[in-house]
PDB file of C-alpha atoms in Angstrom:
ATOM      1  CA  MET A  23      -6.058 128.857  63.538  1.00 63.00           C
ATOM      2  CA  THR A  24      -2.357 126.813  63.048  1.00 71.00           C
ATOM      3  CA  THR A  25      -0.940 127.582  59.534  1.00 73.00           C
ATOM      4  CA  GLN A  26       0.703 125.099  57.920  1.00 73.00           C
ATOM      5  CA  THR A  27       4.345 125.876  55.799  1.00 73.00           C
ATOM      6  CA  GLU A  28       5.844 123.542  53.387  1.00 77.00           C
ATOM      7  CA  THR A  29       9.284 123.606  53.302  1.00 80.00           C
ATOM      8  CA  THR A  30      10.789 122.417  49.650  1.00 84.00           C
ATOM      9  CA  LYS A  31      15.078 120.859  50.302  1.00 88.00           C
ATOM     10  CA  THR A  32      17.475 120.333  47.065  1.00 91.00           C
ATOM     11  CA  PRO A  33      18.297 116.511  46.251  1.00 92.00           C
ATOM     12  CA  GLN A  34      21.367 117.533  47.762  1.00 93.00           C
ATOM     13  CA  GLU A  35      20.465 117.909  50.894  1.00 94.00           C
ATOM     14  CA  ILE A  36      17.500 115.126  50.833  1.00 93.00           C
ATOM     15  CA  GLY A  37      20.992 113.258  49.824  1.00 95.00           C
ATOM     16  CA  ALA A  38      23.441 115.188  52.463  1.00 95.00           C
ATOM     17  CA  HIS A  39      20.728 114.478  55.517  1.00 96.00           C
ATOM     18  CA  ALA A  40      20.430 110.895  54.337  1.00 96.00           C
ATOM     19  CA  LEU A  41      23.875 110.073  53.560  1.00 96.00           C
ATOM     20  CA  THR A  42      24.184 111.009  57.479  1.00 97.00           C
ATOM     21  CA  LYS A  43      21.592 109.222  58.772  1.00 97.00           C
ATOM     22  CA  ALA A  44      23.557 106.108  56.049  1.00 97.00           C
ATOM     23  CA  VAL A  45      26.238 106.050  58.197  1.00 97.00           C
ATOM     24  CA  ARG A  46      25.495 106.508  61.725  1.00 97.00           C
ATOM     25  CA  TYR A  47      23.324 103.262  61.333  1.00 97.00           C
ATOM     26  CA  ALA A  48      26.057 101.450  60.454  1.00 97.00           C
ATOM     27  CA  ASP A  49      27.644 103.005  63.012  1.00 97.00           C
ATOM     28  CA  TRP A  50      24.480 102.115  65.816  1.00 95.00           C
ATOM     29  CA  ALA A  51      25.071  98.858  64.045  1.00 94.00           C
ATOM     30  CA  ASP A  52      28.835  98.377  64.442  1.00 93.00           C
ATOM     31  CA  TRP A  53      28.946  98.781  68.576  1.00 92.00           C
ATOM     32  CA  HIS A  54      26.631  96.646  68.632  1.00 89.00           C
ATOM     33  CA  ALA A  55      28.386  93.836  66.771  1.00 87.00           C
ATOM     34  CA  THR A  56      31.608  94.277  68.842  1.00 88.00           C
ATOM     35  CA  SER A  57      29.831  95.143  71.923  1.00 83.00           C
ATOM     36  CA  GLY A  58      30.752  93.117  74.787  1.00 79.00           C
ATOM     37  CA  ARG A  59      27.753  91.632  74.694  1.00 72.00           C
ATOM     38  CA  GLY A  60      28.873  89.912  71.283  1.00 65.00           C
ATOM     39  CA  THR A  61      25.797  88.417  68.560  1.00 65.00           C
ATOM     40  CA  ASP A  62      23.728  87.231  71.453  1.00 79.00           C
ATOM     41  CA  GLU A  63      19.698  88.034  71.029  1.00 83.00           C
ATOM     42  CA  PHE A  64      18.930  91.101  71.413  1.00 84.00           C
ATOM     43  CA  ASN A  65      22.025  92.513  69.476  1.00 86.00           C
ATOM     44  CA  HIS A  66      21.450  90.567  66.896  1.00 89.00           C
ATOM     45  CA  ALA A  67      17.420  92.175  66.372  1.00 90.00           C
ATOM     46  CA  ARG A  68      19.116  95.490  66.626  1.00 91.00           C
ATOM     47  CA  ILE A  69      22.339  94.701  63.493  1.00 92.00           C
ATOM     48  CA  ALA A  70      20.087  93.581  61.615  1.00 94.00           C
ATOM     49  CA  VAL A  71      17.589  96.461  62.123  1.00 96.00           C
ATOM     50  CA  TYR A  72      19.890  99.046  62.371  1.00 97.00           C
ATOM     51  CA  GLY A  73      22.035  97.494  59.412  1.00 96.00           C
ATOM     52  CA  GLY A  74      18.357  97.747  57.755  1.00 97.00           C
ATOM     53  CA  LEU A  75      18.097 101.106  57.932  1.00 97.00           C
ATOM     54  CA  ALA A  76      21.670 102.152  56.990  1.00 98.00           C
ATOM     55  CA  ALA A  77      21.157  99.955  53.828  1.00 97.00           C
ATOM     56  CA  VAL A  78      17.792 101.813  53.157  1.00 98.00           C
ATOM     57  CA  TYR A  79      19.314 105.328  53.636  1.00 97.00           C
ATOM     58  CA  ALA A  80      22.496 104.694  50.999  1.00 97.00           C
ATOM     59  CA  GLU A  81      20.257 103.954  48.671  1.00 97.00           C
ATOM     60  CA  VAL A  82      17.853 107.681  48.974  1.00 96.00           C
ATOM     61  CA  ALA A  83      21.233 109.156  49.259  1.00 96.00           C
ATOM     62  CA  LYS A  84      22.446 107.716  45.528  1.00 96.00           C
ATOM     63  CA  ALA A  85      18.615 108.240  44.233  1.00 95.00           C
ATOM     64  CA  ALA A  86      18.953 112.247  45.664  1.00 94.00           C
ATOM     65  CA  ALA A  87      22.257 111.520  43.601  1.00 93.00           C
ATOM     66  CA  ALA A  88      21.422 110.582  40.654  1.00 94.00           C
ATOM     67  CA  VAL A  89      18.471 112.898  40.019  1.00 93.00           C
ATOM     68  CA  ALA A  90      20.739 116.062  41.311  1.00 88.00           C
ATOM     69  CA  GLY A  91      22.905 114.621  38.321  1.00 85.00           C
ATOM     70  CA  GLY A  92      19.823 114.875  36.280  1.00 77.00           C
ATOM     71  CA  SER A  93      20.351 110.970  35.186  1.00 60.00           C
ATOM     72  CA  ALA A  94      16.941 110.167  37.488  1.00 52.00           C
TER      73      ALA A  94
END
């Protein structure tokens, strides 16, 4: 029998995690954009995906900051 434990994170923890992810994905998008391969079809797709993920995580971080600040 397995038991499941729930972990509750604060808005600050969620925001910090999301901001870290946003920066990581933005860095990956930049790395692909400035790599030696240029913006061929393969890199173009990765740049779009990583840029999109960075934007999503940035929005999550902003929402978590709003909740933490009480302006949700």
